[in-house]
Amino acid sequence: MAWFLGLGITGVLLLALSLIFDGVLDSVLDGALDGAFDGWLSLPVVAALVAMTGFGGALALGAAGAGPGGATAVGVACGVGTAWLTYCFSRALMRDQTALTPTGNDLLGTSGNVVTAIPADGYGEVLLQLAGQPVKFAARSAGPVARGAEVWVEAALSATSVAVRPVDR
């Protein structure tokens, strides 16, 4: 029983090390096997294998009353299954992609409201919706636009300013 519990505790310690050092120890075997196992030798996968082999064997030995051979077989089966699940979960997390970051060109054709009046040859401010969030931009227009007027975005002048025209209704 002590051997199995020792393996389980060692696996948990390996997992804690992988969380603390965050991939530093993963590069220990880089290039040694030229990608033969492609992620199978990552520290979380090895930690899952060792921990569940130990704890699974301890459970089979103590709770089920299995002999050492049976407990080892159950522990190895639990360890391999958990390692496989850890590998699949980590691969799914690595494939997860974020959405594209919105740019100023995404504002073209959107409507907004003037927050600070826009003078004829200067800048004012407009409130626009960018990716569902209200964002305030500096705005320039061909003619003066009063506060509260609805405007359309004609061009993105920079990352923080736009050219607008009043909406005629």
Coordinates of C-alpha atoms in Angstrom, one line a residue:
M1 CA 0.0 0.0 0.0
A2 CA 2.8 2.4 0.8
W3 CA 4.3 2.0 -2.7
F4 CA 1.0 2.9 -4.3
L5 CA 0.4 5.9 -2.1
G6 CA 4.0 7.0 -2.7
L7 CA 3.4 6.9 -6.4
G8 CA 0.2 8.9 -6.0
I9 CA 1.8 11.6 -3.9
T10 CA 4.8 11.8 -6.3
G11 CA 2.3 12.3 -9.2
V12 CA 0.5 15.1 -7.3
L13 CA 3.9 16.8 -6.5
L14 CA 4.8 16.5 -10.2
L15 CA 1.6 18.2 -11.1
A16 CA 2.2 21.0 -8.6
L17 CA 5.7 21.4 -10.1
S18 CA 4.2 21.7 -13.6
L19 CA 1.8 24.4 -12.4
I20 CA 4.5 26.3 -10.5
F21 CA 7.1 26.2 -13.2
D22 CA 4.6 26.4 -16.0
G23 CA 6.3 24.5 -18.8
V24 CA 9.9 25.1 -17.8
L25 CA 10.5 21.4 -17.1
D26 CA 8.7 20.4 -20.3
S27 CA 11.8 21.4 -22.4
V28 CA 14.0 18.9 -20.6
L29 CA 13.4 16.3 -23.3
D30 CA 13.1 18.7 -26.3
G31 CA 14.6 17.1 -29.4
A32 CA 15.5 13.9 -27.6
L33 CA 12.9 11.8 -29.3
D34 CA 12.2 14.2 -32.2
G35 CA 8.4 14.5 -31.6
A36 CA 7.9 10.8 -31.4
F37 CA 5.3 11.1 -28.6
D38 CA 4.1 14.6 -29.5
G39 CA 2.7 15.8 -26.1
W40 CA 2.6 12.5 -24.3
L41 CA 5.8 13.3 -22.4
S42 CA 4.4 16.6 -21.1
L43 CA 4.7 17.0 -17.3
P44 CA 0.9 17.1 -16.7
V45 CA 0.4 13.9 -18.6
V46 CA 3.3 12.1 -16.8
A47 CA 2.0 13.4 -13.5
A48 CA -1.5 12.1 -14.2
L49 CA -0.1 8.7 -15.1
V50 CA 2.0 8.4 -12.0
A51 CA -0.7 9.8 -9.6
M52 CA -3.6 7.7 -10.9
T53 CA -1.4 4.6 -11.1
G54 CA -0.6 5.0 -7.4
F55 CA -4.0 6.0 -6.1
G56 CA -5.8 3.5 -8.3
G57 CA -3.6 0.7 -7.1
A58 CA -4.0 1.8 -3.5
L59 CA -7.8 1.8 -3.9
A60 CA -7.8 -1.6 -5.5
L61 CA -5.5 -3.0 -2.8
G62 CA -7.3 -1.4 0.2
A63 CA -10.9 -1.1 -0.8
A64 CA -11.4 -4.0 -3.2
G65 CA -9.0 -6.4 -1.4
A66 CA -7.1 -7.2 -4.7
G67 CA -3.6 -8.7 -4.5
P68 CA -0.5 -6.9 -5.5
G69 CA -0.7 -8.0 -9.1
G70 CA -4.3 -7.1 -9.5
A71 CA -3.8 -3.8 -7.8
T72 CA -0.9 -3.0 -10.1
A73 CA -3.1 -3.9 -13.2
V74 CA -5.9 -1.7 -11.9
G75 CA -3.5 1.1 -11.1
V76 CA -1.9 1.0 -14.5
A77 CA -5.3 1.0 -16.2
C78 CA -6.4 4.0 -14.2
G79 CA -3.1 5.8 -14.8
V80 CA -3.2 5.2 -18.6
G81 CA -6.8 6.3 -18.8
T82 CA -6.2 9.5 -16.8
A83 CA -3.0 10.2 -18.9
W84 CA -5.0 9.8 -22.1
L85 CA -7.8 12.2 -20.8
T86 CA -5.2 14.7 -19.7
Y87 CA -3.5 14.5 -23.1
C88 CA -6.8 15.0 -24.9
F89 CA -7.8 17.9 -22.7
S90 CA -4.5 19.7 -23.1
R91 CA -4.7 19.3 -26.9
A92 CA -8.2 20.7 -26.9
L93 CA -7.0 23.7 -24.9
M94 CA -4.0 24.2 -27.2
R95 CA -6.3 24.3 -30.3
D96 CA -8.7 26.8 -28.7
Q97 CA -8.4 30.1 -30.7
T98 CA -9.7 33.5 -29.7
A99 CA -11.8 35.6 -32.0
L100 CA -10.1 38.3 -34.1
T101 CA -9.4 41.6 -32.4
P102 CA -11.8 44.3 -33.7
T103 CA -10.1 47.0 -35.7
G104 CA -11.0 50.5 -36.8
N105 CA -12.2 49.2 -40.1
D106 CA -14.9 47.3 -38.3
L107 CA -16.5 50.7 -37.5
L108 CA -17.1 51.7 -41.1
G109 CA -20.8 52.1 -41.6
T110 CA -21.8 51.9 -38.0
S111 CA -23.9 54.6 -36.3
G112 CA -23.3 56.4 -33.1
N113 CA -24.1 59.5 -31.1
V114 CA -22.2 62.7 -30.7
V115 CA -21.0 63.1 -27.1
T116 CA -19.0 66.3 -27.5
A117 CA -20.1 68.7 -30.3
I118 CA -17.9 68.5 -33.5
P119 CA -16.8 71.9 -34.8
A120 CA -16.4 72.6 -38.5
D121 CA -12.6 72.3 -38.5
G122 CA -11.9 70.4 -35.3
Y123 CA -12.5 67.3 -33.3
G124 CA -15.4 66.3 -31.1
E125 CA -16.3 62.9 -29.6
V126 CA -18.7 60.2 -30.6
L127 CA -19.9 57.1 -28.8
L128 CA -19.8 54.0 -31.0
Q129 CA -20.4 50.3 -30.4
L130 CA -17.3 48.2 -31.1
A131 CA -17.7 44.4 -30.6
G132 CA -20.8 45.1 -28.5
Q133 CA -19.1 47.5 -26.2
P134 CA -19.6 51.3 -26.1
V135 CA -16.3 53.0 -27.0
K136 CA -15.7 56.8 -27.2
F137 CA -13.7 58.0 -30.3
A138 CA -12.5 61.4 -31.4
A139 CA -14.5 62.4 -34.4
R140 CA -14.1 64.8 -37.3
S141 CA -16.8 65.9 -39.7
A142 CA -17.0 68.0 -42.9
G143 CA -19.4 70.4 -41.1
P144 CA -20.4 71.1 -37.5
V145 CA -22.4 68.5 -35.7
A146 CA -24.4 69.2 -32.5
R147 CA -24.2 67.2 -29.3
G148 CA -26.7 64.3 -29.3
A149 CA -26.9 64.0 -33.1
E150 CA -26.8 60.6 -34.7
V151 CA -23.8 60.1 -37.1
W152 CA -22.4 57.4 -39.4
V153 CA -18.8 56.4 -39.5
E154 CA -17.2 57.1 -43.0
A155 CA -13.6 56.3 -42.3
A156 CA -11.2 55.3 -39.5
L157 CA -8.6 58.0 -39.3
S158 CA -6.5 56.4 -36.7
A159 CA -6.9 53.8 -33.9
T160 CA -8.7 56.5 -31.8
S161 CA -10.4 58.8 -34.3
V162 CA -13.0 58.5 -37.0
A163 CA -14.5 60.6 -39.8
V164 CA -18.3 60.9 -39.5
R165 CA -21.3 62.4 -41.3
P166 CA -24.7 63.3 -39.8
V167 CA -27.6 60.9 -40.4
D168 CA -30.4 62.6 -42.4
R169 CA -33.8 61.3 -41.5

